[in-house]
Short mmCIF file of C-alpha atoms in Angstrom, two decimals:
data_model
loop_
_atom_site.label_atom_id
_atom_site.label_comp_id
_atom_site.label_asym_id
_atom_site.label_seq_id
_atom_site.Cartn_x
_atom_site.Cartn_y
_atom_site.Cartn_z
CA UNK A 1 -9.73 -28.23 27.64
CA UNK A 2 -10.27 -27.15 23.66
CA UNK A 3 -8.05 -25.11 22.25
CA UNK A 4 -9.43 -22.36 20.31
CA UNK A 5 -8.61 -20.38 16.90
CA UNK A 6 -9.97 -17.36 15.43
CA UNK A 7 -8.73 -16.93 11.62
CA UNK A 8 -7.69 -13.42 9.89
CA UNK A 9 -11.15 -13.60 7.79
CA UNK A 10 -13.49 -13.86 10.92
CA UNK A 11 -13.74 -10.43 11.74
CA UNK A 12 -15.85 -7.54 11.65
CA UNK A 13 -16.07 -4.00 11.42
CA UNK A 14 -18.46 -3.06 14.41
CA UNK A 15 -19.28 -3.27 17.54
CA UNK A 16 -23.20 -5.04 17.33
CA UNK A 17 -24.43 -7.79 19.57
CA UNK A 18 -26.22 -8.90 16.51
CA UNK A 19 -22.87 -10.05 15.30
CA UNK A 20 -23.08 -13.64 15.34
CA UNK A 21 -20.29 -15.71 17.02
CA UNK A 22 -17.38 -17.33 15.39
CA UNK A 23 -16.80 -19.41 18.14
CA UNK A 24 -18.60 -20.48 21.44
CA UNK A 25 -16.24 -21.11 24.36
CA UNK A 26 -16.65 -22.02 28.18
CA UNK A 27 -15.22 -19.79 31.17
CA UNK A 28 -11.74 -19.61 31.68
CA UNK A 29 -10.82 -21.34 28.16
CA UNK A 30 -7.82 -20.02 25.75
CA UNK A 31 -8.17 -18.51 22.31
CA UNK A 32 -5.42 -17.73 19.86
CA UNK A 33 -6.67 -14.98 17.58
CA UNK A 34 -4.56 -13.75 14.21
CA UNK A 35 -5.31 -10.42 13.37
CA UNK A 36 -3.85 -8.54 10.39
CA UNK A 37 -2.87 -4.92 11.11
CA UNK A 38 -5.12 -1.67 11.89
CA UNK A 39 -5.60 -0.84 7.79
CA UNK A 40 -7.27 -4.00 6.97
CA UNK A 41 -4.32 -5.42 5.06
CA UNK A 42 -4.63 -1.98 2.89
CA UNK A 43 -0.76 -1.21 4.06
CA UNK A 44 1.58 -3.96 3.14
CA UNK A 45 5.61 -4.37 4.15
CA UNK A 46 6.26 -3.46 0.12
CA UNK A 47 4.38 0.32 0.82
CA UNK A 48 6.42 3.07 0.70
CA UNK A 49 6.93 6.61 1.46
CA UNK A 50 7.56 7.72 -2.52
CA UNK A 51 4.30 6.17 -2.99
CA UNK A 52 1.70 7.35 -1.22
CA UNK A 53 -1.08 6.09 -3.23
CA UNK A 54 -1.86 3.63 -0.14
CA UNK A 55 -2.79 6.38 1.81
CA UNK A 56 -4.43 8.46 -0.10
CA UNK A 57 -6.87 5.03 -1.36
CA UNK A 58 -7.11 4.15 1.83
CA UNK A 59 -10.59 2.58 2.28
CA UNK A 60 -11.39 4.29 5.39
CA UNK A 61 -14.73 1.99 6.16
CA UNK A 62 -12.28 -1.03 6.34
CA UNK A 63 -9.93 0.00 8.91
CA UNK A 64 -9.57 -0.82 12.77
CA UNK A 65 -11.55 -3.96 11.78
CA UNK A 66 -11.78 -6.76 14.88
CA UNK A 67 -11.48 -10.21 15.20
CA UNK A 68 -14.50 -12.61 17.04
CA UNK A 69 -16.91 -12.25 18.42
CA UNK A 70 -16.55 -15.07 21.20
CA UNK A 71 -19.29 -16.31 23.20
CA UNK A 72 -18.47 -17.30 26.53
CA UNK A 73 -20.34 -19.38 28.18
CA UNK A 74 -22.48 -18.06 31.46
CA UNK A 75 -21.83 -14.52 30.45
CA UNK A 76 -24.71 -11.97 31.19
CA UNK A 77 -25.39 -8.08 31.77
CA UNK A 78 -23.60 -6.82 35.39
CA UNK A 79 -21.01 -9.80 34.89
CA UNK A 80 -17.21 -8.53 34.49
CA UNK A 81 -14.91 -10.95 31.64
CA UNK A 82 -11.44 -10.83 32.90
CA UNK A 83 -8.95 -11.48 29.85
CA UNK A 84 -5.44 -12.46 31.03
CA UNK A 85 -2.95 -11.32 27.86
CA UNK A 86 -0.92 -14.67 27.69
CA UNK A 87 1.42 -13.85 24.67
CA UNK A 88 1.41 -11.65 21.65
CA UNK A 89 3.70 -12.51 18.68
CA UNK A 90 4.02 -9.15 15.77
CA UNK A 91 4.70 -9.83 12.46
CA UNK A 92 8.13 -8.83 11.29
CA UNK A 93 7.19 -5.49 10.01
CA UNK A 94 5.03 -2.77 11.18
CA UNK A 95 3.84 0.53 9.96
CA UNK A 96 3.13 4.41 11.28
CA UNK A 97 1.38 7.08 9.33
CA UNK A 98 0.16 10.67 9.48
CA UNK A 99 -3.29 10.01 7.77
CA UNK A 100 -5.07 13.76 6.81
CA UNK A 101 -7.50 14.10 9.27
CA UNK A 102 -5.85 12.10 12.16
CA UNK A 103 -4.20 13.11 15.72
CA UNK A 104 -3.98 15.31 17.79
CA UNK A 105 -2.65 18.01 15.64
CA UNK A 106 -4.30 16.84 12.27
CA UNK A 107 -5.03 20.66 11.35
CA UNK A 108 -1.43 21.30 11.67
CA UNK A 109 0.04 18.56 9.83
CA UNK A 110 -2.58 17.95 6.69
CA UNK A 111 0.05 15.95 4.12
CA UNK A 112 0.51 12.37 4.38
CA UNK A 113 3.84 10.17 5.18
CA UNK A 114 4.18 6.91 5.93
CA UNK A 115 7.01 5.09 7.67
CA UNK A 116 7.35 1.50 7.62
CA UNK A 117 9.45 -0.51 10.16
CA UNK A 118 11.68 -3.83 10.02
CA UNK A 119 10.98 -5.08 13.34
CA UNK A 120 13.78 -7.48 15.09
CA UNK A 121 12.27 -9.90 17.48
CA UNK A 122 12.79 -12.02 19.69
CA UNK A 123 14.26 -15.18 18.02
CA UNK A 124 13.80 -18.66 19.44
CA UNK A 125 13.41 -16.91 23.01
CA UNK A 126 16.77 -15.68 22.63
CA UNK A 127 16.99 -11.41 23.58
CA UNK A 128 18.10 -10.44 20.56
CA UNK A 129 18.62 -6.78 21.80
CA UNK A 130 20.20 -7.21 24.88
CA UNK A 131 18.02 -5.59 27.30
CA UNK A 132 15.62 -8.36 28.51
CA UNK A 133 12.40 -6.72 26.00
CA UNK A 134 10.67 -7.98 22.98
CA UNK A 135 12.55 -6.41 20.60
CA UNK A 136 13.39 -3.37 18.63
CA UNK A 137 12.71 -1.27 15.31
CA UNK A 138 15.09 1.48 14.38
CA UNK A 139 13.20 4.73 13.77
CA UNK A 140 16.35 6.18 12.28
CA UNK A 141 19.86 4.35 12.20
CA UNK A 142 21.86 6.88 11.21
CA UNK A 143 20.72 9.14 14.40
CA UNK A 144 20.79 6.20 16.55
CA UNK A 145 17.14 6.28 17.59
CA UNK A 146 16.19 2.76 18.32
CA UNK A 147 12.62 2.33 19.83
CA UNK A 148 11.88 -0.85 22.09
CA UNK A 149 9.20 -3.12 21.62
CA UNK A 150 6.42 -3.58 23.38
CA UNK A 151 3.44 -5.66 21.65
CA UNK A 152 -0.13 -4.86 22.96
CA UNK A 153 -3.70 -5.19 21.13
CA UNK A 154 -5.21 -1.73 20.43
CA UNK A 155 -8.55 -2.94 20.33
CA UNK A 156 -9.96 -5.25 23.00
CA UNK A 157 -13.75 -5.03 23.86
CA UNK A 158 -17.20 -6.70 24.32
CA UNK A 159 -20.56 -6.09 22.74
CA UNK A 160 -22.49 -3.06 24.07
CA UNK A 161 -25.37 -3.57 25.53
CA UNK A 162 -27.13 -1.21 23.15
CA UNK A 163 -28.58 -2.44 19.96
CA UNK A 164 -27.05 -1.21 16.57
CA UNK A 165 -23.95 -0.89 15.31
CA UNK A 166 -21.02 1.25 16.69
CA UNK A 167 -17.77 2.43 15.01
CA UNK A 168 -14.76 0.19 16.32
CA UNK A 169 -12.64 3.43 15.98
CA UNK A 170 -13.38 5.09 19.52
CA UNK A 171 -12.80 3.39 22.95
CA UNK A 172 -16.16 2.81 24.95
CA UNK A 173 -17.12 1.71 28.41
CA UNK A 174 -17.02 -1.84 27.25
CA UNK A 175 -13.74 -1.62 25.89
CA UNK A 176 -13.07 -1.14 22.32
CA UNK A 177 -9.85 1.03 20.76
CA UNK A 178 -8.81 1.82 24.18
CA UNK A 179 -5.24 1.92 22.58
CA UNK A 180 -3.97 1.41 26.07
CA UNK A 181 0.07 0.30 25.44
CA UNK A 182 0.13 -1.13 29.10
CA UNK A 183 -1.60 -3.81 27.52
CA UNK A 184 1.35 -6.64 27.01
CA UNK A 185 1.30 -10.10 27.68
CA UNK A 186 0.87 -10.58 31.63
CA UNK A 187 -1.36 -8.27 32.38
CA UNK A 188 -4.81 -8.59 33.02
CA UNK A 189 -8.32 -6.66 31.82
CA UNK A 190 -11.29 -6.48 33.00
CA UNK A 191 -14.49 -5.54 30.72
CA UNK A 192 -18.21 -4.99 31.90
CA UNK A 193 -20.13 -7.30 30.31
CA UNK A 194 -23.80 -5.78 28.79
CA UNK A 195 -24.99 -8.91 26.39
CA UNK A 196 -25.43 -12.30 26.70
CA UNK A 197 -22.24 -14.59 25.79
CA UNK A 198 -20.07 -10.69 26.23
CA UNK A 199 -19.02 -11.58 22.54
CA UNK A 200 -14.88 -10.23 23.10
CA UNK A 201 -13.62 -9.30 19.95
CA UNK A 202 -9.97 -8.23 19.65
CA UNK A 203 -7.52 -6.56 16.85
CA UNK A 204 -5.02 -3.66 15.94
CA UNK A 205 -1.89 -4.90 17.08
CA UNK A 206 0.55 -2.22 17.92
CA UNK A 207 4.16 -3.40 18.47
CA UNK A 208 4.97 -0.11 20.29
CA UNK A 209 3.39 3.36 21.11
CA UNK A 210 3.24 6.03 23.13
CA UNK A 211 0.60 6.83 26.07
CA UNK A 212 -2.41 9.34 23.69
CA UNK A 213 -0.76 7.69 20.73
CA UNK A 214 -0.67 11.45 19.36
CA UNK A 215 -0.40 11.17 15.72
CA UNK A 216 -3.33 8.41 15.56
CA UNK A 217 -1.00 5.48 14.56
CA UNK A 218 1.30 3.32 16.73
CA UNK A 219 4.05 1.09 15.16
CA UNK A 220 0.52 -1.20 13.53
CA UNK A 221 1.34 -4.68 12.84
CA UNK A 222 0.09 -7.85 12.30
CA UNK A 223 -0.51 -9.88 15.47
CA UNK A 224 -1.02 -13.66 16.92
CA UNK A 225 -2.73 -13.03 20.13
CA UNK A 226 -3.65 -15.56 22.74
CA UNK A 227 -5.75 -15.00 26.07
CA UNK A 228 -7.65 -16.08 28.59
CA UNK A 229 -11.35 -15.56 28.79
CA UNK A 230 -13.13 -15.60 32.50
CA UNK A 231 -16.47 -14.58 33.27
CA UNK A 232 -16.67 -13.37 37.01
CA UNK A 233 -19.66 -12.67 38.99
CA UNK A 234 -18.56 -10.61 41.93
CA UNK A 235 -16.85 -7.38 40.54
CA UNK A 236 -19.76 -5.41 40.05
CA UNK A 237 -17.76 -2.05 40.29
CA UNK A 238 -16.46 -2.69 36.83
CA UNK A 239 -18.36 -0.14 34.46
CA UNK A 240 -15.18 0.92 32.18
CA UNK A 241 -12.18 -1.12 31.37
CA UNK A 242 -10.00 -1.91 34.55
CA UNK A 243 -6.48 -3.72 34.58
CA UNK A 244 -3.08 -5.16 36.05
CA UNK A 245 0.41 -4.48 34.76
CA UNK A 246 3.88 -3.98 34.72
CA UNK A 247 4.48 -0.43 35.24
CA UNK A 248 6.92 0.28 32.43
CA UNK A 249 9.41 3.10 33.98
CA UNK A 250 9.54 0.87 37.35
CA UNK A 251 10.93 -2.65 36.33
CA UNK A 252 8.68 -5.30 37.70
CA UNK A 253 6.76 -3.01 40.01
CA UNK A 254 2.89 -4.27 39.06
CA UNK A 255 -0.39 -1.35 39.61
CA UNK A 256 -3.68 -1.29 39.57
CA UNK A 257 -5.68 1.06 36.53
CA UNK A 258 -9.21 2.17 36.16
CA UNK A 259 -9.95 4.13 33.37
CA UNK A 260 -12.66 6.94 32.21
CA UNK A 261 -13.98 6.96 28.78
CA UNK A 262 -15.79 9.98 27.96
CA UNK A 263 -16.14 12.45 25.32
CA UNK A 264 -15.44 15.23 27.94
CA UNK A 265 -11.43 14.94 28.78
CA UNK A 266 -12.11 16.32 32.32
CA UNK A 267 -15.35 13.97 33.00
CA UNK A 268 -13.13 10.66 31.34
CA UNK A 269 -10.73 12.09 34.13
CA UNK A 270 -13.09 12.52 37.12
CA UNK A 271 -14.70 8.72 36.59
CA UNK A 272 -11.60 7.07 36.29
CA UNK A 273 -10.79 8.66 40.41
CA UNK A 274 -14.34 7.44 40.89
CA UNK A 275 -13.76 4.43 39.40
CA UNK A 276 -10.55 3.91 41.79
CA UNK A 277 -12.44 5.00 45.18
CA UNK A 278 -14.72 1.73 43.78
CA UNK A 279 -12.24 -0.54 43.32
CA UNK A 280 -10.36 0.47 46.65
CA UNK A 281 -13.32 0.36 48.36
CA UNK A 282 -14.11 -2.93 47.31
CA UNK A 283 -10.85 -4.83 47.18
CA UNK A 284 -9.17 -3.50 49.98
CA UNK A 285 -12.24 -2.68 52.77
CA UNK A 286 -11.37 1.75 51.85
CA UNK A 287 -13.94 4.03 52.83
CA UNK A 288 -14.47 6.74 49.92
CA UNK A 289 -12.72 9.89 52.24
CA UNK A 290 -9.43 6.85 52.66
CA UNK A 291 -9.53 5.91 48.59
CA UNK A 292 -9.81 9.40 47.48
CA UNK A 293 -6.99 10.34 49.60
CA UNK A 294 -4.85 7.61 48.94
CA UNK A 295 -5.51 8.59 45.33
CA UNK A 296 -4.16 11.65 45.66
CA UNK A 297 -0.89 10.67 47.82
CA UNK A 298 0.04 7.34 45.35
CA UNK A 299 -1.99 7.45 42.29
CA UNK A 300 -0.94 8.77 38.92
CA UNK A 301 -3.04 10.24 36.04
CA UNK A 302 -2.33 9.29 32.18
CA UNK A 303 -3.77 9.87 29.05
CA UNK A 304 -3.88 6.43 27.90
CA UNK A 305 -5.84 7.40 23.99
CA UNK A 306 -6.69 10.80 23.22
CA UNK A 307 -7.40 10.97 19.37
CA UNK A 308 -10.17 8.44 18.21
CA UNK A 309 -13.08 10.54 18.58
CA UNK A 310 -15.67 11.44 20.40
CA UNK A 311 -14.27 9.36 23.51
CA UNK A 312 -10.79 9.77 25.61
CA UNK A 313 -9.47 7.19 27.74
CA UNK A 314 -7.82 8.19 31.08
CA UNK A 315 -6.33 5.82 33.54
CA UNK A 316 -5.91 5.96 37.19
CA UNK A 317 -2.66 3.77 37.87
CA UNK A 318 -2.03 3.31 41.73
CA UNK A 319 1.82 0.99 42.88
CA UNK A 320 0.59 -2.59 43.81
CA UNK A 321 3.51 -2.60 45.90
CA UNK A 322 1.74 0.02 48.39
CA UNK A 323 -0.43 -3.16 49.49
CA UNK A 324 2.07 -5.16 52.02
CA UNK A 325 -1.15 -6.99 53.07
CA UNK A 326 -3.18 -9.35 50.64
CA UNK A 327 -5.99 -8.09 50.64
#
C-alpha cells in the first residue's frame, strides 16, 4: 500500500470542489498531513503579549486555511468517507487569543491578548506527566493551573456538493470547523460525501479545548496528522458529521455522536436527536418511538462549536457500553 504525504504549502482557503487534488488515493489508504496552525503561520512561538502587533495585522483572509484536497478513489454523492484519526503529533508550542470580534462574548471583551504556550509532550512514548495523557501546558505556574493535552484537528471536512466557494471558518453538514475536541487519535468520523473523489481536506490543530471553544481559539498549534480514508456505501443515514470516541470524563468508556449543524441553535439541536433515531434505527434494528426514548433515558446533549458563524454544532453522544449485544 502507498504511503501518502500532504506538505504545509498544499492547502487552501475554501471549501470548492473546483479545488483540484493534491493527491489521488484508493479506499482505505493512509495519509500523513502537516498542517501549520489556525493563523496561517501569522502567530509564531517568538509572539508575545507586549506586542500585539500580530493581532492587530492579522490577515484575516488567511486564517483557518486547510490542507488537501484528497481524492479517494470510488467516492460519489450519498457515499459516507469514514476517517479513522490514527495519531496526531503538536508542535511544541501552541497559542490562544481573544481576537476583536471573536467568541461568544466578543461585545464584552473588545481588546486583544494573546497567550502563548510551551507545550510538554510526550517524549519517546514515555508519559512525561504522569497521568497516562498526551501531555500538558501550564496556563499559569504560579497558580498551579496545568491544562492536559488532548490533540484533535479543528477542521476536518469534504467538498460540498454545491458549486462555489465557502468560508472554511464555519462547520457544515459535510464537515468543516466542526471544532469538535472529541476528535483524538482513535476515534472515528464519518462525513457525507456530495462530490466525486469527496476531496477531505484537514487543518487547525488544537492541542486542547473546551466543548463551544468559547473565546474562538483553542490552545492552536501546528500539527502532523495521519488517518485513514474509507469510502463506504451502506450508511446512507449519514447527512452531518457522525463519530466514535473515548468519552473523556469516563476513562475508556467509547459512545456513539451525531451532530446538528445549523444556524438555528435549537434546529442544530433537534437534527442531531433525529440524526440519532437514524443511526439507532439503522445499526441496532430501533424503531423511531424505541431510539427517541432511549435518547432521552442514555443520551447526552453538548455544544460541541458554538462561535464560527452562521452554523453551531451540537452532538448527540449515547454510552457504547449500553450495547451488551453486537449489533
Amino acid at each position: 500500500m502507498s504511503i501518502h504525504f500532504v506538505k504545509r504549502s498544499q492547502c487552501h482557503l475554501a471549501w470548492d470542489n473546483s479545488i483540484s487534488p493534491v493527491i489521488h488515493i484508493s479506499s482505505g489508504e493512509t495519509v500523513t498531513f502537516d498542517c501549520l496552525d489556525a493563523s496561517n503561520g501569522q502567530i509564531t512561538a517568538s509572539s508575545d503579549i507586549t506586542s500585539l502587533a500580530s493581532l492587530a495585522s492579522l490577515v484575516f483572509s488567511q486564517l483557518d486555511q486547510v490542507n488537501g484536497p484528497v481524492h479517494i478513489s470510488g467516492a460519489q454523492p450519498g457515499d459516507t468517507l469514514r476517517v479513522d484519526v490514527l495519531g496526531i503529533e503538536t508542535a511544541d508550542w501552541g497559542w490562544t487569543a481573544l481576537i476583536p470580534g471573536f467568541g461568544l462574548l466578543a461585545d464584552e471583551f473588545p481588546e486583544p491578548a494573546l497567550k502563548v504556550w510551551k507545550l510538554v509532550r510526550k517524549v519517546d512514548g514515555k508519559d512525561v506527566c504522569g497521568n497516562g495523557e498526551y501531555g500538558y501546558g501550564w496556563f499559569d505556574e504560579k497558580k498551579g493551573i496545568k491544562i492536559p493535552l488532548k490533540p484533535f484537528a479543528g477542521e476536518m471536512g469534504v467538498a460540498p456538493g454545491k458549486a462555489g466557494a465557502h468560508s472554511t471558518i464555519p462547520p457544515y453538514a459535510t464537515g468543516g470547523n466542526i471544532d469538535t475536541r472529541h476528535l483524538t487519535a482513535g476515534s472515528t468520523l464519518y462525513l457525507p460525501i456530495e462530490a466525486e473523489g469527496a476531496l477531505f481536506s484537514i487543518g487547525d490543530g488544537h492541542a486542547a479545548q473546551g466543548d463551544g471553544e468559547v473565546c474562538g481559539t483553542a490552545i492552536e498549534t501546528p500539527m502532523k496528522v495521519s488517518v485513514r480514508l474509507t469510502v463506504l456505501k451502506d450508511k446512507p443515514y449519514v447527512k452531518t458529521p457522525h463519530f466514535t470516541a473515548h468519552n473523556p470524563h469516563a476513562g475508556t468508556e467509547q459512545f456513539y455522536c451525531t451532530t446538528g449543524v445549523d444556524a438555528d441553535i435549537r434546529d442544530a439541536t433537534r437534527a442531531a436527536v433525529r440524526n440519532m433515531i437514524a443511526f439507532l434505527k439503522a445499526e441496532h434494528g430501533l424503531s423511531a418511538v424505541e431510539a427517541y426514548m432511549l435518547c432521552s433515558v442514555a443520551g447526552d446533549l453538548r455544544m460541541h462549536e458554538v462561535v464560527d458563524m452562521p452554523n453551531y454544532v451540537i452532538g448527540m453522544m449515547l454510552p457504547k457500553s449500553i450495547f451488551t449485544q453486537a449489533s
